[in-house]
Amino acid sequence: GNALPECPGRPKARDLAPERRQLRTARRAQYGRDDFISVFGKVERSPFLRGDTGWQRCTFDWIFKKANFQKALEGNYDN
C-alpha cells in the first residue's frame, strides 16, 4: 500500500512527493517485507538512529537512501 512507515515518538512523513515515492519504490524493488520490518525495528532500537546521541535522527528521506537502508539492514547502527 501507500502507508508510510512510522517510528513512535518521531516526526511523521506527511507527503509522498515524487522524490520520496522514487526512494520508496526503489527500496521495495530491492528488498522484501521482512527486510523493511527489520530495518524499522532497528531504527526504533538504535539510540543513534533515534537521535538520542546528539545526531539529529533518522528521517524518512535518510533511511530510504540506498546506502543508508543497506547499512541499517546490515546492523551498522545496532548497539
Coordinates of N, CA and C in Angstrom, one line a residue:
G1 N 0.8 -1.2 0.0 CA 0.0 0.0 0.0 C 0.8 1.2 0.0
N2 N 0.2 2.4 0.2 CA 0.9 3.6 0.3 C 1.2 4.1 1.7
A3 N 1.0 3.2 2.7 CA 1.2 3.6 4.1 C 2.7 4.0 4.2
L4 N 2.9 5.0 4.9 CA 4.3 5.5 5.2 C 4.7 4.8 6.5
P5 N 6.0 4.4 6.6 CA 6.5 3.8 7.9 C 6.5 4.9 9.0
E6 N 6.3 4.5 10.2 CA 6.3 5.4 11.3 C 7.2 4.9 12.4
C7 N 7.8 5.8 13.1 CA 8.6 5.4 14.2 C 7.9 6.2 15.4
P8 N 7.5 5.4 16.4 CA 6.8 6.1 17.5 C 7.6 7.2 18.1
G9 N 6.9 8.3 18.4 CA 7.6 9.5 19.0 C 8.4 10.3 18.1
R10 N 8.4 10.0 16.8 CA 9.2 10.8 15.9 C 8.3 11.5 14.9
P11 N 8.8 12.5 14.2 CA 8.0 13.2 13.2 C 7.5 12.2 12.1
K12 N 6.4 12.4 11.6 CA 5.7 11.5 10.7 C 5.8 12.2 9.3
A13 N 6.2 11.4 8.3 CA 6.2 11.8 6.9 C 4.8 12.1 6.5
R14 N 4.5 13.2 6.0 CA 3.2 13.6 5.7 C 2.8 13.5 4.2
D15 N 3.8 13.5 3.4 CA 3.6 13.5 1.9 C 4.5 12.6 1.2
L16 N 4.0 12.0 0.2 CA 4.9 11.2 -0.7 C 5.2 12.0 -2.0
A17 N 6.0 12.9 -1.9 CA 6.5 13.7 -3.0 C 7.1 12.8 -4.0
P18 N 7.2 13.1 -5.3 CA 7.8 12.2 -6.3 C 9.1 11.7 -5.9
E19 N 10.0 12.5 -5.3 CA 11.3 12.0 -4.9 C 11.2 11.0 -3.8
R20 N 10.3 11.1 -2.9 CA 10.1 10.1 -1.8 C 9.5 8.9 -2.4
R21 N 8.6 9.0 -3.3 CA 8.0 7.8 -4.0 C 9.1 7.0 -4.7
Q22 N 10.0 7.7 -5.4 CA 11.1 7.0 -6.1 C 12.0 6.3 -5.1
L23 N 12.3 6.9 -4.0 CA 13.1 6.2 -3.0 C 12.4 5.0 -2.5
R24 N 11.2 5.1 -2.1 CA 10.4 4.0 -1.5 C 10.3 2.9 -2.6
T25 N 10.0 3.2 -3.8 CA 9.8 2.2 -4.9 C 11.1 1.5 -5.1
A26 N 12.2 2.2 -5.1 CA 13.5 1.6 -5.4 C 13.8 0.6 -4.2
R27 N 13.6 1.0 -3.0 CA 13.8 0.0 -1.9 C 12.9 -1.2 -1.9
R28 N 11.6 -0.9 -2.3 CA 10.7 -2.1 -2.4 C 11.1 -3.0 -3.4
A29 N 11.6 -2.6 -4.5 CA 12.1 -3.4 -5.6 C 13.3 -4.2 -5.2
Q30 N 14.1 -3.7 -4.3 CA 15.3 -4.3 -3.9 C 15.2 -5.2 -2.7
Y31 N 14.3 -4.9 -1.8 CA 14.1 -5.7 -0.5 C 12.7 -6.2 -0.3
G32 N 12.6 -7.2 0.5 CA 11.3 -7.7 0.8 C 10.7 -7.2 2.1
R33 N 9.5 -7.6 2.4 CA 8.8 -7.1 3.6 C 9.6 -7.4 4.9
D34 N 10.2 -8.5 5.0 CA 10.9 -8.8 6.2 C 12.1 -7.9 6.4
D35 N 12.7 -7.5 5.3 CA 13.8 -6.5 5.4 C 13.3 -5.2 5.9
F36 N 12.2 -4.7 5.5 CA 11.6 -3.5 5.9 C 11.3 -3.6 7.4
I37 N 10.7 -4.7 7.8 CA 10.3 -4.8 9.3 C 11.6 -4.8 10.1
S38 N 12.7 -5.5 9.6 CA 13.9 -5.5 10.3 C 14.5 -4.1 10.4
V39 N 14.6 -3.4 9.3 CA 15.2 -2.0 9.3 C 14.4 -1.1 10.3
F40 N 13.1 -1.1 10.2 CA 12.4 -0.1 11.1 C 12.4 -0.6 12.5
G41 N 12.6 -1.9 12.8 CA 12.8 -2.3 14.1 C 14.1 -1.8 14.6
K42 N 15.1 -1.9 13.8 CA 16.5 -1.4 14.1 C 16.5 0.1 14.4
V43 N 15.7 0.8 13.6 CA 15.6 2.3 13.8 C 15.0 2.6 15.2
E44 N 14.0 1.8 15.6 CA 13.4 2.0 16.9 C 14.3 1.7 18.1
R45 N 15.2 0.7 17.9 CA 16.1 0.2 18.9 C 17.4 0.9 19.0
S46 N 17.8 1.7 18.0 CA 19.1 2.3 17.9 C 19.1 3.7 18.5
P47 N 19.8 4.0 19.6 CA 19.9 5.3 20.1 C 20.4 6.3 19.1
F48 N 21.3 5.9 18.2 CA 21.9 6.8 17.2 C 20.8 7.2 16.2
L49 N 20.1 6.2 15.7 CA 19.1 6.5 14.7 C 17.9 7.2 15.2
R50 N 17.6 7.0 16.5 CA 16.5 7.7 17.2 C 16.9 9.2 17.5
G51 N 18.2 9.5 17.4 CA 18.6 10.8 17.7 C 19.0 11.1 19.2
D52 N 19.1 10.0 19.9 CA 19.4 10.1 21.4 C 20.8 10.5 21.7
T53 N 21.7 10.4 20.7 CA 23.1 10.6 20.9 C 23.6 12.0 20.5
G54 N 22.7 12.8 20.1 CA 23.1 14.1 19.6 C 23.0 14.3 18.1
W55 N 23.0 13.2 17.4 CA 22.8 13.3 15.9 C 21.3 13.6 15.7
Q56 N 21.0 14.3 14.7 CA 19.6 14.8 14.6 C 18.5 13.8 14.4
R57 N 18.8 12.6 14.0 CA 18.0 11.4 13.9 C 17.7 11.0 12.5
C58 N 17.3 9.7 12.4 CA 16.9 9.2 11.1 C 15.6 9.8 10.6
T59 N 15.6 10.1 9.3 CA 14.4 10.7 8.7 C 13.9 9.7 7.6
F60 N 12.7 9.9 7.1 CA 12.2 9.1 6.0 C 13.1 9.2 4.8
D61 N 13.6 10.4 4.5 CA 14.4 10.5 3.3 C 15.8 9.8 3.5
W62 N 16.3 10.0 4.7 CA 17.6 9.4 5.0 C 17.6 7.9 5.0
I63 N 16.6 7.3 5.7 CA 16.6 5.8 5.7 C 16.3 5.1 4.4
F64 N 15.6 5.8 3.5 CA 15.2 5.2 2.2 C 16.3 5.4 1.2
K65 N 17.4 6.1 1.5 CA 18.5 6.2 0.6 C 19.2 4.8 0.6
K66 N 19.6 4.4 -0.6 CA 20.1 3.0 -0.8 C 21.2 2.6 0.2
A67 N 22.2 3.4 0.3 CA 23.3 3.1 1.2 C 22.9 3.1 2.7
N68 N 22.1 4.0 3.1 CA 21.6 4.1 4.5 C 20.7 2.9 4.8
F69 N 19.8 2.5 4.0 CA 18.9 1.4 4.2 C 19.8 0.1 4.3
Q70 N 20.8 0.0 3.4 CA 21.6 -1.2 3.4 C 22.4 -1.3 4.7
K71 N 23.0 -0.1 5.1 CA 23.8 -0.1 6.4 C 23.0 -0.5 7.6
A72 N 21.8 0.1 7.7 CA 20.9 -0.3 8.8 C 20.5 -1.7 8.8
L73 N 20.2 -2.3 7.6 CA 19.9 -3.7 7.5 C 21.0 -4.6 7.9
E74 N 22.2 -4.2 7.6 CA 23.4 -5.0 7.9 C 23.8 -4.8 9.4
G75 N 23.2 -3.9 10.1 CA 23.4 -3.8 11.5 C 24.5 -2.8 11.9
N76 N 24.8 -1.9 11.0 CA 25.9 -0.9 11.3 C 25.5 0.1 12.4
Y77 N 24.2 0.2 12.7 CA 23.8 1.1 13.8 C 23.2 0.3 15.0
D78 N 23.4 -1.0 15.0 CA 23.0 -1.8 16.2 C 23.9 -1.5 17.4
N79 N 23.4 -1.6 18.5 CA 24.2 -1.4 19.7 C 24.9 -2.7 20.1

